Tab-separated table of C-alpha atoms in Angstrom:
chain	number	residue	atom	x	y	z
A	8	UNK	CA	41.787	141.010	107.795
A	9	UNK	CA	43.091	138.025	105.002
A	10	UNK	CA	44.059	139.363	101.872
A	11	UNK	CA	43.308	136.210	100.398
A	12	UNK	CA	39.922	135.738	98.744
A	13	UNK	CA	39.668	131.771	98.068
A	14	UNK	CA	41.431	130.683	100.980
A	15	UNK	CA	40.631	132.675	103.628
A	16	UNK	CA	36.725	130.946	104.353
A	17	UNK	CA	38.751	127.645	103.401
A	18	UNK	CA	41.378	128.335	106.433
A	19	UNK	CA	38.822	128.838	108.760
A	20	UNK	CA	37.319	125.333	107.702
A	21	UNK	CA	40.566	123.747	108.252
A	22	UNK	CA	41.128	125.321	111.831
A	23	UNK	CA	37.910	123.754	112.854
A	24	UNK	CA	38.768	120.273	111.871
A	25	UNK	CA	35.641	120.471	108.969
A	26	UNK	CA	37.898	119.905	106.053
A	27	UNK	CA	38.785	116.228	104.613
A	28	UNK	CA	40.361	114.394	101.521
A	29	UNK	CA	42.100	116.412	98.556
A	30	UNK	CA	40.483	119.965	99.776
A	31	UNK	CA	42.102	119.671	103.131
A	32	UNK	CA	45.301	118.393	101.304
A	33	UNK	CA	45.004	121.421	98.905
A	34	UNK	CA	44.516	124.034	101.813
A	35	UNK	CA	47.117	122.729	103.775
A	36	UNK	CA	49.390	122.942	101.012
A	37	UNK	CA	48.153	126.377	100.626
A	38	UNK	CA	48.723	127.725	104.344
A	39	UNK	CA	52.227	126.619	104.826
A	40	UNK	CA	53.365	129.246	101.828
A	41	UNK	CA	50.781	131.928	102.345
A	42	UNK	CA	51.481	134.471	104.849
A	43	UNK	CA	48.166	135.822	104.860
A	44	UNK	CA	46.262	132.378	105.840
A	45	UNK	CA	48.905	131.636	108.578
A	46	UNK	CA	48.356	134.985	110.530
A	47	UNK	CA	44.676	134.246	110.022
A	48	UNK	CA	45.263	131.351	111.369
A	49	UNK	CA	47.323	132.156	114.296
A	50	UNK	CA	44.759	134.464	115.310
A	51	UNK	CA	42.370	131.960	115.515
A	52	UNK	CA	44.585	130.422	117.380
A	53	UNK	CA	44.358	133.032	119.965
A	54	UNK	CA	40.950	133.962	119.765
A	55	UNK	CA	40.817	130.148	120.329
A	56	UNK	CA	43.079	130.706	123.497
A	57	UNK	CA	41.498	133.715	125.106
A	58	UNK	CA	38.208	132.031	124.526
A	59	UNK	CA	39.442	129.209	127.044
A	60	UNK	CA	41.040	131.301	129.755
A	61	UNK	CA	37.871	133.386	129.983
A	62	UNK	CA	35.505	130.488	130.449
A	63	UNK	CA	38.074	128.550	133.060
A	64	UNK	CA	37.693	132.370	135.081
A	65	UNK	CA	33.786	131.944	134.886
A	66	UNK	CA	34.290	128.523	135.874
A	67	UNK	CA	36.301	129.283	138.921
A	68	UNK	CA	33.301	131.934	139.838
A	69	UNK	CA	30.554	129.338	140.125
A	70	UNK	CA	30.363	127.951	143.932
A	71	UNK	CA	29.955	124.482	143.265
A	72	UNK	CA	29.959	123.739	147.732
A	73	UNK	CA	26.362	122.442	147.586
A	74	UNK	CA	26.634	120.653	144.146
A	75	UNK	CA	26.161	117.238	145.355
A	76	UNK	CA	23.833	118.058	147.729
A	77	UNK	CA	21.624	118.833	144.793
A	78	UNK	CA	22.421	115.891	142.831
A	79	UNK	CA	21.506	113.932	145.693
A	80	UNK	CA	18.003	115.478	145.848
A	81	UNK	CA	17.785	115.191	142.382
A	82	UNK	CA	18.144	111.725	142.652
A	83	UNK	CA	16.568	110.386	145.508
A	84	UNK	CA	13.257	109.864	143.285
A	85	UNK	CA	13.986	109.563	139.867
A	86	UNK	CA	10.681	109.025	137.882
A	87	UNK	CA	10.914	105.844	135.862
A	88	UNK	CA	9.535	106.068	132.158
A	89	UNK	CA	6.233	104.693	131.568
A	90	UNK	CA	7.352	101.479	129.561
A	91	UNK	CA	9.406	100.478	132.475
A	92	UNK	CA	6.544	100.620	134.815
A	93	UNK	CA	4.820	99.122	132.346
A	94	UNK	CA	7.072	96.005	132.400
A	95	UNK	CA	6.986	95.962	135.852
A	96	UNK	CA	3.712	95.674	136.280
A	97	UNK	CA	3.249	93.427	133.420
A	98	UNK	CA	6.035	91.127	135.694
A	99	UNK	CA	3.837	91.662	139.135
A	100	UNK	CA	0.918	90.575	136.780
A	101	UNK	CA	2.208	87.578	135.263
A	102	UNK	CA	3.713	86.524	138.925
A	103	UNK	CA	0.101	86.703	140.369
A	104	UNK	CA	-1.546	84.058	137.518
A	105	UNK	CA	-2.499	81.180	139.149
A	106	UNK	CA	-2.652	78.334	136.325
A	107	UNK	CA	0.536	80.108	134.827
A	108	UNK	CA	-0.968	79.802	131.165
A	109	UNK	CA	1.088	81.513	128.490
A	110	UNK	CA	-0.851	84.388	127.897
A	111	UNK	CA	0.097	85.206	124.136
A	112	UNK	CA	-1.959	81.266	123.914
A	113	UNK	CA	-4.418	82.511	125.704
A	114	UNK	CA	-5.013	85.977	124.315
A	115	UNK	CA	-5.043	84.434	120.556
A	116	UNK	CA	-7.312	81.588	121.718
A	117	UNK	CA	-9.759	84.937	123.154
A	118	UNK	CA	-9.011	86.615	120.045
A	119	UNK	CA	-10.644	83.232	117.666
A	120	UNK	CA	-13.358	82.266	119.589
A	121	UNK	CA	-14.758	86.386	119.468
A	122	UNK	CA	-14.427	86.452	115.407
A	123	UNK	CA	-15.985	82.959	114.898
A	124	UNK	CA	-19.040	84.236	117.277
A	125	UNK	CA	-19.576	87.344	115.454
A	126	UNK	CA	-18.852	85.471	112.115
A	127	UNK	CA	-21.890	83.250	113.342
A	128	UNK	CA	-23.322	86.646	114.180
A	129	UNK	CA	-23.441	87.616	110.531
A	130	UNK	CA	-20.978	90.408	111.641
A	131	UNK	CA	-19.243	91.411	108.776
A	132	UNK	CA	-16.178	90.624	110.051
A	133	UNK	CA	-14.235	91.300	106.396
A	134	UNK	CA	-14.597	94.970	106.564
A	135	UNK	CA	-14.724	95.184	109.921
A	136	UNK	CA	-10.895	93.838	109.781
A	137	UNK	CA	-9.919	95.440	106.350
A	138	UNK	CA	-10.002	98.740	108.662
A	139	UNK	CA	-7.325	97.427	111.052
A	140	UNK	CA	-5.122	97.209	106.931
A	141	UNK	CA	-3.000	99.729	106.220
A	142	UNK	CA	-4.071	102.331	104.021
A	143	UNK	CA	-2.315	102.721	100.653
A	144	UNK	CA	-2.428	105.980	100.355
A	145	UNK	CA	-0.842	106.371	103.319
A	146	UNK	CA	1.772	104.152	102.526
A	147	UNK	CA	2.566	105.488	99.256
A	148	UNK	CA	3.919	108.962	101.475
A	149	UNK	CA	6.804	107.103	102.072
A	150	UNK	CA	8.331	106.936	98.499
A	151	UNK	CA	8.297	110.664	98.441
A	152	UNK	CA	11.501	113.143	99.965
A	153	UNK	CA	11.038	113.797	103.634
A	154	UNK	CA	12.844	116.485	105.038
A	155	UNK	CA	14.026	114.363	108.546
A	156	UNK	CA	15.673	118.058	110.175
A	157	UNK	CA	16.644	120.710	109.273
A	158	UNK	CA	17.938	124.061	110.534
A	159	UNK	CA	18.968	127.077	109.062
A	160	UNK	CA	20.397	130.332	110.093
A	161	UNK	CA	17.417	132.664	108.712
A	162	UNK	CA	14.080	132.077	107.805
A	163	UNK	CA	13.286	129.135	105.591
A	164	UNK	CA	9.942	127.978	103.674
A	165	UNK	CA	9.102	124.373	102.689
A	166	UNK	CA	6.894	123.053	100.300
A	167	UNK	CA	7.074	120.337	97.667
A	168	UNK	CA	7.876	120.996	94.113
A	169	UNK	CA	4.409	119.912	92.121
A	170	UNK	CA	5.742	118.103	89.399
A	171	UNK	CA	8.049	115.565	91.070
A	172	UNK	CA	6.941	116.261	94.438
A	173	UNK	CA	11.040	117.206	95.016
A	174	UNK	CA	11.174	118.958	98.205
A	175	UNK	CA	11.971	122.721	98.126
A	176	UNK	CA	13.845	124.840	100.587
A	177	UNK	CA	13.767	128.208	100.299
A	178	UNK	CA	16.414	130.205	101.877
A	179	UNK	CA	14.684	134.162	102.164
A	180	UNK	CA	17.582	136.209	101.807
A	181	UNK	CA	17.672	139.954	102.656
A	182	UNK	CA	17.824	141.521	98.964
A	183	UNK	CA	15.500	139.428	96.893
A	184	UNK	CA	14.872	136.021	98.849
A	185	UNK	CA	10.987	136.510	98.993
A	186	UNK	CA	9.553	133.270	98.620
A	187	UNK	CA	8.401	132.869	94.476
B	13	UNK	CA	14.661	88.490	126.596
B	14	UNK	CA	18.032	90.207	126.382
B	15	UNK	CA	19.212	87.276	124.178
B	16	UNK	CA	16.566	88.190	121.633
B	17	UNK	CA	16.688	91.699	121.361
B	18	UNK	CA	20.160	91.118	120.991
B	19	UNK	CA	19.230	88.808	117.617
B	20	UNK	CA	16.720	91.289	116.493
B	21	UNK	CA	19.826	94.079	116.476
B	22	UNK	CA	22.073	91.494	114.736
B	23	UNK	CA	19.277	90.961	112.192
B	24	UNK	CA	18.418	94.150	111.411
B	25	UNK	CA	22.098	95.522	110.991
B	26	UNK	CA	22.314	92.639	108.776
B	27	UNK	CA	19.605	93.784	106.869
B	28	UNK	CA	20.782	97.045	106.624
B	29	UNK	CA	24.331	96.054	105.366
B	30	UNK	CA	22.896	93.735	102.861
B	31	UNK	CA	20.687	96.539	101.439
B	32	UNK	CA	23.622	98.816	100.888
B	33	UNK	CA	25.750	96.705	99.576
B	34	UNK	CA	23.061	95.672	97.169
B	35	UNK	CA	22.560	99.737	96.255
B	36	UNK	CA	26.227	99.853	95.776
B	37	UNK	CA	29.628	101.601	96.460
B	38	UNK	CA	28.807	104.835	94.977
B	39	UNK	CA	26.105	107.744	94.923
B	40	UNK	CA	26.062	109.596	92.109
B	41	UNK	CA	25.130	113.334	93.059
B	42	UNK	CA	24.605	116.464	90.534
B	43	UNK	CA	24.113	119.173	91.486
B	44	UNK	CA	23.077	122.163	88.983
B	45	UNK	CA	22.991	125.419	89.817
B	46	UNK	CA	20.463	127.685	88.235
B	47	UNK	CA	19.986	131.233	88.036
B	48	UNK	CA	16.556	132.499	87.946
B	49	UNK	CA	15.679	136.050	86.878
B	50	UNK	CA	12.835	138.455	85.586
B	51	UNK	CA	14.722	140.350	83.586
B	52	UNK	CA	14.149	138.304	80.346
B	53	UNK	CA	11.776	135.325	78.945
B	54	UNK	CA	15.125	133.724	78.497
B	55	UNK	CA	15.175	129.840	79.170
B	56	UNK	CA	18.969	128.022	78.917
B	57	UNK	CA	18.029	124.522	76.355
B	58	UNK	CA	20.133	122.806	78.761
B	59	UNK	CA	17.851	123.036	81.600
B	60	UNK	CA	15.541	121.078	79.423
B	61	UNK	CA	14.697	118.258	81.704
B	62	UNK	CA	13.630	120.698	84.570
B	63	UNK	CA	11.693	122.864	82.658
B	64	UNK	CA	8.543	121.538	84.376
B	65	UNK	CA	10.024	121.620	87.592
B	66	UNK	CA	11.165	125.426	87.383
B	67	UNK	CA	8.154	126.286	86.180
B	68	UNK	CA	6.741	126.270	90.285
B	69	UNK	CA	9.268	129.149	91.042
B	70	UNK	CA	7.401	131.632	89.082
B	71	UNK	CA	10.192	133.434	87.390
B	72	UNK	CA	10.375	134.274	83.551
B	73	UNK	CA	13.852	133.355	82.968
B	74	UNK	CA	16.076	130.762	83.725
B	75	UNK	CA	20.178	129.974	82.884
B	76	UNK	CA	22.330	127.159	84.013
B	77	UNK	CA	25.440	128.501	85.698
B	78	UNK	CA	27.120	125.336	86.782
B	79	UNK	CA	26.642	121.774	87.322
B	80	UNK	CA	28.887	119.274	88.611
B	81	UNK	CA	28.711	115.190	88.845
B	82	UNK	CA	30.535	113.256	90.777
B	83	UNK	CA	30.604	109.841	92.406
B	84	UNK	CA	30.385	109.975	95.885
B	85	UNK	CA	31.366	107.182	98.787
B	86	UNK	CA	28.573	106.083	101.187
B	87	UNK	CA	29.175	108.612	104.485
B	88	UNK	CA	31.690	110.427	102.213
B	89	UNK	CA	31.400	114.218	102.287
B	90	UNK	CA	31.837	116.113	98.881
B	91	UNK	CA	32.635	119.988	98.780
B	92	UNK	CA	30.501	121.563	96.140
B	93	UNK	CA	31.847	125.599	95.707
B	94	UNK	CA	28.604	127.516	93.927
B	95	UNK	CA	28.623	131.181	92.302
B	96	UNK	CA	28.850	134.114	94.845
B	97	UNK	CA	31.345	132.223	97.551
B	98	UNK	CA	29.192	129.346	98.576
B	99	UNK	CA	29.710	126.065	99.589
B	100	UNK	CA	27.768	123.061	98.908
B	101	UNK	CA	28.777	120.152	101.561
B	102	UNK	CA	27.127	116.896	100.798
B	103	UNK	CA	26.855	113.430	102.343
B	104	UNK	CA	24.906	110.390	101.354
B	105	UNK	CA	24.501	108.858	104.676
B	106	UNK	CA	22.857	105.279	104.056
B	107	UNK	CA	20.584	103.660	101.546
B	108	UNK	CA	17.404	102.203	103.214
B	109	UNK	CA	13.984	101.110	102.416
B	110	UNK	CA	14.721	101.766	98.980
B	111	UNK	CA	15.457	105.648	99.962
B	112	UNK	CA	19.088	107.504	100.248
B	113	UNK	CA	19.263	109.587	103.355
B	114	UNK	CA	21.431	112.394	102.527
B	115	UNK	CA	22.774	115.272	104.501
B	116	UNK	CA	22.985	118.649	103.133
B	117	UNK	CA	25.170	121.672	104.444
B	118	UNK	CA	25.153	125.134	102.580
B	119	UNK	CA	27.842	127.609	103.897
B	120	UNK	CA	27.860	131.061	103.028
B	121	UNK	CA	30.515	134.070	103.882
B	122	UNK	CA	33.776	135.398	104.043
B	123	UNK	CA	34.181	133.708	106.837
B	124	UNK	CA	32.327	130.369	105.808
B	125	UNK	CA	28.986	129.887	108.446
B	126	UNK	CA	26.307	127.407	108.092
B	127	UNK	CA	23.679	128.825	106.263
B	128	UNK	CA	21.305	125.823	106.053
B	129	UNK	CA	21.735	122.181	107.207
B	130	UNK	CA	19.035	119.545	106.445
B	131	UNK	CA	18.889	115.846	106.903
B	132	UNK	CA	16.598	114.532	103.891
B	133	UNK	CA	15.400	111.338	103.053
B	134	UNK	CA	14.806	111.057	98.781
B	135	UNK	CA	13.727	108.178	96.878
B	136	UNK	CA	16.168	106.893	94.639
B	137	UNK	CA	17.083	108.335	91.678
B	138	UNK	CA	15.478	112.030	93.837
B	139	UNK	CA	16.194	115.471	93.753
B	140	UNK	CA	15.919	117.982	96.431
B	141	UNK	CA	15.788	121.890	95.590
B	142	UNK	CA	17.164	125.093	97.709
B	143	UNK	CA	17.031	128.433	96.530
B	144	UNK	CA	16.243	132.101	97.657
B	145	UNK	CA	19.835	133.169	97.585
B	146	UNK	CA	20.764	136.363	95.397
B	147	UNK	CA	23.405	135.900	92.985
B	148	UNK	CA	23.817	139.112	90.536
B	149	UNK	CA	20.531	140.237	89.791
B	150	UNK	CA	18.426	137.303	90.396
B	151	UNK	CA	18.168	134.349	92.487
B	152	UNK	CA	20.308	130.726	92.745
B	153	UNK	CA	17.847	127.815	92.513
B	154	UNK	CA	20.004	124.721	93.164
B	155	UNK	CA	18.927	121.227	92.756
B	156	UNK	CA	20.777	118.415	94.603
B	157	UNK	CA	19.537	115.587	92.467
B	158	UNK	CA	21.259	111.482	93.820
B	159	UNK	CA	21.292	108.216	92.253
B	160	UNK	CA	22.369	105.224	93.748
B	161	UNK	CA	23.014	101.972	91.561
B	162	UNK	CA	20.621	99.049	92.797
């Protein structure tokens, strides 16, 4: 449809607002003398248009009478997440202690008096604590690449590269994308 | 409660604006494009410090067919164009825990689609690769490599 190779991806880019700095300068430059981009443009425009109208006529098809009637339901028991029911029961529990002792005192005071009776115990309370450390190994994953998300528009493979442990992505393209 | 949560937030946005500043204004990002092939034992002398690396991919030759430096902005994009109509979009997000979080867009088309989009946290100086695409008779292996002064 665009006779013009290098711009015509680039217009499309600039229609949708994904363009910044010196390359949107540089395209916009570019559209204003080029004949080609600005009818590619002005059909997106349309396309853009016709888009709209047809999803305000679906709109207008959905029967929204009982809408509110089902938010209503919806909402006349909505589930609480656990860590608020936690708190509040944590809050019913605290209200119910009698002496009102600050339990964080009390816990840690709980917490001394059971390591000092297995120390007595000859409980070897060293290793028995060295597995509540963090292990170093498992520590060390965290100066490596992770890959946090990631999507892609065909099928991907991931693995890290040996030698620097640099992640890989590998894009399998139809030709010759077959993983190496 | 609310007033200390409140603290904690302050505190750690502090924390995170003291560690950027400490990494510095800029990222630098290359990003080398390579072109990997079984046609020939060829391997380009300027690929040299990725030899070891390229090695994994199991072809027999390799050629460098562009790179490009540049100094990039904390959540600045840069546009990277790459042989056979692609585009490279790249943005180094935030610099934390001694990591750059980086987010990586490859478009591909006529009309320019999102092939690929990845969030990745690297260590710092780290490289990230993507390949698989053809490009003439073989396939682009490009690595996204970011250092951030400290």
């Amino acid at each position: 449809m665009v006779n013009c190779p290098r711009y015509e991806r680039l217009a499309a880019l600039l229609y949708d607002g994904e363009l910044h700095g010196p390359l949107r300068r540089e395209v916009r430059a570019h559209v204003a003398g080029c004949v080609a981009c600005t009818r590619w443009l002005a059909a997106l425009d349309r396309l853009h248009e016709v888009l709209l109208q047809e999803v305000d006529s679906q709109i207008e098809r959905i029967d929204f009478s009982h809408f509110w009637e089902q938010i209503e339901g919806k909402l006349s028991a909505p589930p609480l997440p656990w860590f608020v029911r936690f708190r509040l029961q944590w809050a019913r529990w605290q209200a119910r202690q009698p002496l009102g002792i600050p339990l964080g005192a009390a816990a840690a005071a709980l917490l001394l008096a059971a390591l000092l009776s297995l120390s007595y115990l000859d409980f070897p309370v060293d290793s028995f604590l060295s597995s509540f450390r963090p292990n170093p190994s498992r520590l060390a994953t965290y100066s490596q690449a992770q890959i946090e998300s990631l999507s892609a528009a065909t099928t991907v493979a991931l693995w890290n590269e040996p030698i620097s442990n640099a992640p890989v992505i590998w894009i399998e393209d139809d030709r010759d994308g077959a993983v190496p | 409660m609310r007033t200390h949560r409140l603290a904690l937030l302050c505190l750690m946005g502090t924390l995170t604006w003291v560690l950027q500043a400490a990494a510095g204004d800029m990222v630098e990002v290359r990003i080398d494009t390579v072109l990997a092939t079984n046609a020939s034992q060829d391997f380009d002398n300027r690929l040299g410090d990725m030899r070891r690396q390229l090695s994994a991919f199991r072809f027999s030759s390799y050629r460098l067919v562009q790179e490009e430096r540049r100094q990039v902005g904390w959540g600045k994009q840069a546009d990277f164009f790459l042989p056979g109509g692609r585009f490279l979009q790249v943005v180094p997000k935030e610099y934390v825990n001694e990591q750059i979080a980086l987010q990586v867009m490859l478009l591909e088309g006529s009309t320019p689609t999102s092939l690929m989009s990845t969030q990745v946290r690297m260590p710092n100086p780290g490289s990230l690769f993507i390949g698989g695409r053809s490009h003439q008779e073989g396939t682009l292996i490009i690595r996204i490599g970011v250092a951030a002064e400290e």
